[in-house]
Amino acid sequence: MRFLIALLCCVTLQMQAQKPKKPSSSEIFEQIKGLNFLGTALYVAAHPDDENTAMISYLANTIHARTGYLALTRGDGGQNLIGPEIRELLGVIRTQELLAARRTDGGEQRFTRANDFGYSKNPEETLAFWERDQVLSDVVWAIRNFKPDVIINRFDHRSPGTTHGHHTTSAMLSVQAFDLVNDVNTFPKQLEHTETWQPKRLFFNTSYWFYGGQEAFDNADKSNLVKVDVGSYYPAYGLSNTEISALSRSQHKSQGFGNTGSRGNQIEYLELLKGEYPQNGNLFEGIDTSWNRVDGGADIGEILEAVEKNYDFKNPAASLPQLLEAYELIKNLKNAHWRDLKITQITSIIKACAGLYLEAASSQQTAVANETIALNFEAINRSDFPVNIESIVLEPSGKKYEVAEPLRSLNFNKRYNMQQKINTGSANLTTAYWLKEEGSVGMYKVTDQKLIGLPETPKTFKAVFQLKLGDVKIPITTNVIYKYNDRVNGEVYEPFEIVPEASVLVKDPVIIFANAEPKIITTEVTAYTSNLKGIVSLNVPYGWKVSAPQPVEILQKGETKNIAFTITPPKNASEGILQPQLELIGKTLNTKITKIDYEHIPLQTLVLPSTNKLVRLDIAKRGDYIGYIAGAGDAIPKSLEQIGYQVAQLNINDVTAESLKQFDAVVMGIRAYNVLDELKFKQPLLLDYVHNGGTMIVQYNTARGFSFPNLGPYPLELSSDRVTDEFAEVTILDPTAELLNVPNKITAKDFEGWVQERGLYFPKNWDEAYKPIIAMHDKDEDPNEGSLLVAKYGKGHYIYTGLSFFRELPAGVSGAYRLFTNMLSIGKNDQKIKQ
């Protein structure tokens, strides 16, 4: 339905992500087909990138069904291949990547409040963190609102323990919800905002990998499977459905899921779980998907069938008289669900057929409450159909701007412009709604039922253009956006956001004190309004000391000032929360504004609590100069700098035998061997460095598709083994090992307070030259000794570790710092210990 837009989405930069849609004649025709189909499908899985984009695209573009993807989480617990963001900030990125995928394949996006806390091995582990009733209620809520005729699960609900626990749980909850959504006694408070619903069918989107291999699948009984060829070809666009699917999947850039398009038939198999088996293979068999589905729809269907049949690709405006007639009839439908959906669709089609361009653009990207800003309204009619603009209503204030009589007529290709100064009033912040209140490890806290499941916070600043096309009055709403001209990129669109008067933050989320010496900490205050005056202070935990509050005055909006404070830690190990705050007249601000700016998603402006973690470590170290070869992105170099190391981040092309000599240790970032092909040429140099007396630390790499013959100096085979329980008991295998004693004595206490997991992708087979140091395991599993392996090689030391230091160090986990420091210090017993 949106093929050309889809293609543009895949190659556009962030500056284009907010550009208004300008559909081509062919795209309008595809939208008309969708207008004439009254059927809905919902695909259900656990994470961003779990969805079968080929099936979603097929349903949306071949069948023309309204198609949604319900991802139970926003993918917060994954790894980030494009930058340092993890946890909630990664969830924001992956949310936007899902929205880009849906713009590409034509689907819609929904979520639950479940927080992706990280990998779990079975539903029992998953539901120890998720609140089962809350997530189930969100699945029921999504179904009741989306009203799918057909639900398709990505995963099997009957095979716990064979895949990610989130996967199986998503299917289990979907199966349970199917039988509950039509029960008025199930989550009855939802019915104040929606009504019960009963889907027709529930499927499981199976494939050979659920059967253990292609041969087993070929020999399996398929009598209960529906076979669907999703390899449709769209001649008008020169694209196969599977090419659209690949473009959609490639939007998951933070996970490295760039996908090559394919052509030709592609068979998907759907196992019927509930409902009647569709004998003819039509997933909507027995469901009236025509306009006859709704009372009063027959006349609408007759009109719109004629629109589709007689559509003029050279002159889409020729369809306007009939579309306007259908619009008036749809407005009067008693079925509110289909009325509202189809009004939205047909309004968009009418706008496109008339070549209408409507825009409300702010002169600034952010504003605060009660601020006066300039808006530019633009309207143009690029058809010969008579269109009048009677007024523009600005929401949420409801203020109406009448258009003077001589200017009301939007003559062909003549632009109407109006500038107005408006006041933002008591505007609410436009930050991500699911991050406004503190949740738990496994759940986001959202108290407004109507927000639950929405992919984004609804925009409140809108312009409603009150138009008259012929004799029919139509309000068309557009979000207020920010637009400017860039000398290189030209016209740039960004979201318009409401923010607080200022942002107050200390940049480093965790501040490490390796000794009792004070540190000067810079607090950054950015004004989002002019003439800002206030008092900046830092709140510190008991036992810590901080210098006195300081005044700040900022004249210009957008200006930043840095205020220096001296923080003195206690003499002994201690942890606590640092909270910067700004006192204004009648108000205290303790929030920061964080912007996420990547080319493939719209600019994200988030208002978050401004807190930092203070850690006074009891730590000693040896060595000073560390070489770090970044892999898929992590914040370990900055963490090491905080405890006194000098870290050089190395470009792989600059790795030479001579350049390596200067380092006390060389560290490979996470997934380095997965993402840096050049390492196959540099690995001999790195191993020679070890042989000549260096220390090399290799952090985890993913095992899938991994083939690197000399990852270590001796044979080493990776696996998918992991320990997901961050509280799992750790057994010390060799208490005398240098790594556990010099320069810091490592005990069981050092494994307390770890976050999300112990580690991942542990080796499962290794040469006897590697010495395992610790063992750990999840519940009901055998001990795993592969999390930390040390080998003496020549004069130096090689260490492979799957421990999740990339999470633990940025989180300020004391024991992880002490252990990592020991790894960097190995083999340096003759050096003086540095406190």
mmCIF file with all atom_site columns, N, CA and C in Angstrom, residues 156-184:
data_model
loop_
_atom_site.group_PDB
_atom_site.id
_atom_site.type_symbol
_atom_site.label_atom_id
_atom_site.label_alt_id
_atom_site.label_comp_id
_atom_site.label_asym_id
_atom_site.label_entity_id
_atom_site.label_seq_id
_atom_site.pdbx_PDB_ins_code
_atom_site.Cartn_x
_atom_site.Cartn_y
_atom_site.Cartn_z
_atom_site.occupancy
_atom_site.B_iso_or_equiv
_atom_site.pdbx_formal_charge
_atom_site.auth_seq_id
_atom_site.auth_comp_id
_atom_site.auth_asym_id
_atom_site.auth_atom_id
_atom_site.pdbx_PDB_model_num
ATOM 1  N N  . ASP A 1 156 ? 5.538   -20.721 19.423 1.00 0.00 ? 156 ASP A N  1
ATOM 2  C CA . ASP A 1 156 ? 4.731   -21.851 19.877 1.00 0.00 ? 156 ASP A CA 1
ATOM 3  C C  . ASP A 1 156 ? 4.523   -21.747 21.387 1.00 0.00 ? 156 ASP A C  1
ATOM 4  N N  . HIS A 1 157 ? 3.288   -21.807 21.815 1.00 0.00 ? 157 HIS A N  1
ATOM 5  C CA . HIS A 1 157 ? 2.971   -21.699 23.237 1.00 0.00 ? 157 HIS A CA 1
ATOM 6  C C  . HIS A 1 157 ? 3.163   -23.010 23.994 1.00 0.00 ? 157 HIS A C  1
ATOM 7  N N  . ARG A 1 158 ? 3.452   -24.095 23.273 1.00 0.00 ? 158 ARG A N  1
ATOM 8  C CA . ARG A 1 158 ? 3.483   -25.428 23.893 1.00 0.00 ? 158 ARG A CA 1
ATOM 9  C C  . ARG A 1 158 ? 4.896   -25.942 24.138 1.00 0.00 ? 158 ARG A C  1
ATOM 10 N N  . SER A 1 159 ? 5.900   -25.123 23.889 1.00 0.00 ? 159 SER A N  1
ATOM 11 C CA . SER A 1 159 ? 7.271   -25.631 23.974 1.00 0.00 ? 159 SER A CA 1
ATOM 12 C C  . SER A 1 159 ? 8.159   -24.743 24.840 1.00 0.00 ? 159 SER A C  1
ATOM 13 N N  . PRO A 1 160 ? 7.799   -24.548 26.119 1.00 0.00 ? 160 PRO A N  1
ATOM 14 C CA . PRO A 1 160 ? 8.645   -23.713 26.981 1.00 0.00 ? 160 PRO A CA 1
ATOM 15 C C  . PRO A 1 160 ? 10.033  -24.305 27.150 1.00 0.00 ? 160 PRO A C  1
ATOM 16 N N  . GLY A 1 161 ? 11.018  -23.412 27.192 1.00 0.00 ? 161 GLY A N  1
ATOM 17 C CA . GLY A 1 161 ? 12.396  -23.854 27.376 1.00 0.00 ? 161 GLY A CA 1
ATOM 18 C C  . GLY A 1 161 ? 13.154  -24.111 26.102 1.00 0.00 ? 161 GLY A C  1
ATOM 19 N N  . THR A 1 162 ? 12.480  -24.048 24.947 1.00 0.00 ? 162 THR A N  1
ATOM 20 C CA . THR A 1 162 ? 13.161  -24.300 23.678 1.00 0.00 ? 162 THR A CA 1
ATOM 21 C C  . THR A 1 162 ? 13.587  -23.012 22.986 1.00 0.00 ? 162 THR A C  1
ATOM 22 N N  . THR A 1 163 ? 13.125  -21.881 23.494 1.00 0.00 ? 163 THR A N  1
ATOM 23 C CA . THR A 1 163 ? 13.499  -20.589 22.926 1.00 0.00 ? 163 THR A CA 1
ATOM 24 C C  . THR A 1 163 ? 13.453  -19.555 24.044 1.00 0.00 ? 163 THR A C  1
ATOM 25 N N  . HIS A 1 164 ? 13.730  -18.333 23.723 1.00 0.00 ? 164 HIS A N  1
ATOM 26 C CA . HIS A 1 164 ? 13.669  -17.226 24.677 1.00 0.00 ? 164 HIS A CA 1
ATOM 27 C C  . HIS A 1 164 ? 12.352  -17.300 25.454 1.00 0.00 ? 164 HIS A C  1
ATOM 28 N N  . GLY A 1 165 ? 12.426  -17.154 26.771 1.00 0.00 ? 165 GLY A N  1
ATOM 29 C CA . GLY A 1 165 ? 11.213  -17.219 27.589 1.00 0.00 ? 165 GLY A CA 1
ATOM 30 C C  . GLY A 1 165 ? 10.193  -16.171 27.220 1.00 0.00 ? 165 GLY A C  1
ATOM 31 N N  . HIS A 1 166 ? 10.651  -14.991 26.771 1.00 0.00 ? 166 HIS A N  1
ATOM 32 C CA . HIS A 1 166 ? 9.717   -13.952 26.329 1.00 0.00 ? 166 HIS A CA 1
ATOM 33 C C  . HIS A 1 166 ? 8.927   -14.434 25.116 1.00 0.00 ? 166 HIS A C  1
ATOM 34 N N  . HIS A 1 167 ? 9.593   -15.165 24.229 1.00 0.00 ? 167 HIS A N  1
ATOM 35 C CA . HIS A 1 167 ? 8.927   -15.661 23.019 1.00 0.00 ? 167 HIS A CA 1
ATOM 36 C C  . HIS A 1 167 ? 7.751   -16.554 23.378 1.00 0.00 ? 167 HIS A C  1
ATOM 37 N N  . THR A 1 168 ? 8.037   -17.584 24.184 1.00 0.00 ? 168 THR A N  1
ATOM 38 C CA . THR A 1 168 ? 6.988   -18.534 24.541 1.00 0.00 ? 168 THR A CA 1
ATOM 39 C C  . THR A 1 168 ? 5.879   -17.839 25.313 1.00 0.00 ? 168 THR A C  1
ATOM 40 N N  . THR A 1 169 ? 6.253   -16.930 26.202 1.00 0.00 ? 169 THR A N  1
ATOM 41 C CA . THR A 1 169 ? 5.247   -16.225 27.000 1.00 0.00 ? 169 THR A CA 1
ATOM 42 C C  . THR A 1 169 ? 4.329   -15.399 26.126 1.00 0.00 ? 169 THR A C  1
ATOM 43 N N  . SER A 1 170 ? 4.857   -14.778 25.088 1.00 0.00 ? 170 SER A N  1
ATOM 44 C CA . SER A 1 170 ? 4.003   -13.980 24.192 1.00 0.00 ? 170 SER A CA 1
ATOM 45 C C  . SER A 1 170 ? 2.930   -14.850 23.562 1.00 0.00 ? 170 SER A C  1
ATOM 46 N N  . ALA A 1 171 ? 3.305   -16.059 23.172 1.00 0.00 ? 171 ALA A N  1
ATOM 47 C CA . ALA A 1 171 ? 2.329   -16.971 22.569 1.00 0.00 ? 171 ALA A CA 1
ATOM 48 C C  . ALA A 1 171 ? 1.330   -17.481 23.596 1.00 0.00 ? 171 ALA A C  1
ATOM 49 N N  . MET A 1 172 ? 1.813   -17.811 24.789 1.00 0.00 ? 172 MET A N  1
ATOM 50 C CA . MET A 1 172 ? 0.915   -18.298 25.846 1.00 0.00 ? 172 MET A CA 1
ATOM 51 C C  . MET A 1 172 ? -0.145  -17.257 26.190 1.00 0.00 ? 172 MET A C  1
ATOM 52 N N  . LEU A 1 173 ? 0.272   -16.013 26.325 1.00 0.00 ? 173 LEU A N  1
ATOM 53 C CA . LEU A 1 173 ? -0.675  -14.958 26.681 1.00 0.00 ? 173 LEU A CA 1
ATOM 54 C C  . LEU A 1 173 ? -1.641  -14.668 25.537 1.00 0.00 ? 173 LEU A C  1
ATOM 55 N N  . SER A 1 174 ? -1.175  -14.780 24.305 1.00 0.00 ? 174 SER A N  1
ATOM 56 C CA . SER A 1 174 ? -2.060  -14.581 23.155 1.00 0.00 ? 174 SER A CA 1
ATOM 57 C C  . SER A 1 174 ? -3.140  -15.660 23.105 1.00 0.00 ? 174 SER A C  1
ATOM 58 N N  . VAL A 1 175 ? -2.741  -16.914 23.339 1.00 0.00 ? 175 VAL A N  1
ATOM 59 C CA . VAL A 1 175 ? -3.711  -18.020 23.343 1.00 0.00 ? 175 VAL A CA 1
ATOM 60 C C  . VAL A 1 175 ? -4.728  -17.820 24.459 1.00 0.00 ? 175 VAL A C  1
ATOM 61 N N  . GLN A 1 176 ? -4.259  -17.413 25.620 1.00 0.00 ? 176 GLN A N  1
ATOM 62 C CA . GLN A 1 176 ? -5.170  -17.194 26.741 1.00 0.00 ? 176 GLN A CA 1
ATOM 63 C C  . GLN A 1 176 ? -6.109  -16.026 26.455 1.00 0.00 ? 176 GLN A C  1
ATOM 64 N N  . ALA A 1 177 ? -5.558  -14.950 25.881 1.00 0.00 ? 177 ALA A N  1
ATOM 65 C CA . ALA A 1 177 ? -6.369  -13.765 25.611 1.00 0.00 ? 177 ALA A CA 1
ATOM 66 C C  . ALA A 1 177 ? -7.466  -14.049 24.597 1.00 0.00 ? 177 ALA A C  1
ATOM 67 N N  . PHE A 1 178 ? -7.197  -14.938 23.636 1.00 0.00 ? 178 PHE A N  1
ATOM 68 C CA . PHE A 1 178 ? -8.187  -15.264 22.601 1.00 0.00 ? 178 PHE A CA 1
ATOM 69 C C  . PHE A 1 178 ? -9.512  -15.683 23.229 1.00 0.00 ? 178 PHE A C  1
ATOM 70 N N  . ASP A 1 179 ? -9.439  -16.401 24.355 1.00 0.00 ? 179 ASP A N  1
ATOM 71 C CA . ASP A 1 179 ? -10.654 -16.906 25.005 1.00 0.00 ? 179 ASP A CA 1
ATOM 72 C C  . ASP A 1 179 ? -11.221 -15.931 26.028 1.00 0.00 ? 179 ASP A C  1
ATOM 73 N N  . LEU A 1 180 ? -10.547 -14.821 26.283 1.00 0.00 ? 180 LEU A N  1
ATOM 74 C CA . LEU A 1 180 ? -10.987 -13.895 27.323 1.00 0.00 ? 180 LEU A CA 1
ATOM 75 C C  . LEU A 1 180 ? -11.550 -12.591 26.795 1.00 0.00 ? 180 LEU A C  1
ATOM 76 N N  . VAL A 1 181 ? -11.178 -12.225 25.576 1.00 0.00 ? 181 VAL A N  1
ATOM 77 C CA . VAL A 1 181 ? -11.499 -10.873 25.091 1.00 0.00 ? 181 VAL A CA 1
ATOM 78 C C  . VAL A 1 181 ? -12.998 -10.627 24.960 1.00 0.00 ? 181 VAL A C  1
ATOM 79 N N  . ASN A 1 182 ? -13.791 -11.687 24.858 1.00 0.00 ? 182 ASN A N  1
ATOM 80 C CA . ASN A 1 182 ? -15.240 -11.524 24.689 1.00 0.00 ? 182 ASN A CA 1
ATOM 81 C C  . ASN A 1 182 ? -15.998 -11.700 26.002 1.00 0.00 ? 182 ASN A C  1
ATOM 82 N N  . ASP A 1 183 ? -15.268 -11.787 27.102 1.00 0.00 ? 183 ASP A N  1
ATOM 83 C CA . ASP A 1 183 ? -15.867 -12.001 28.417 1.00 0.00 ? 183 ASP A CA 1
ATOM 84 C C  . ASP A 1 183 ? -15.940 -10.671 29.149 1.00 0.00 ? 183 ASP A C  1
ATOM 85 N N  . VAL A 1 184 ? -17.152 -10.215 29.464 1.00 0.00 ? 184 VAL A N  1
ATOM 86 C CA . VAL A 1 184 ? -17.325 -8.917  30.118 1.00 0.00 ? 184 VAL A CA 1
ATOM 87 C C  . VAL A 1 184 ? -16.761 -8.907  31.531 1.00 0.00 ? 184 VAL A C  1
#
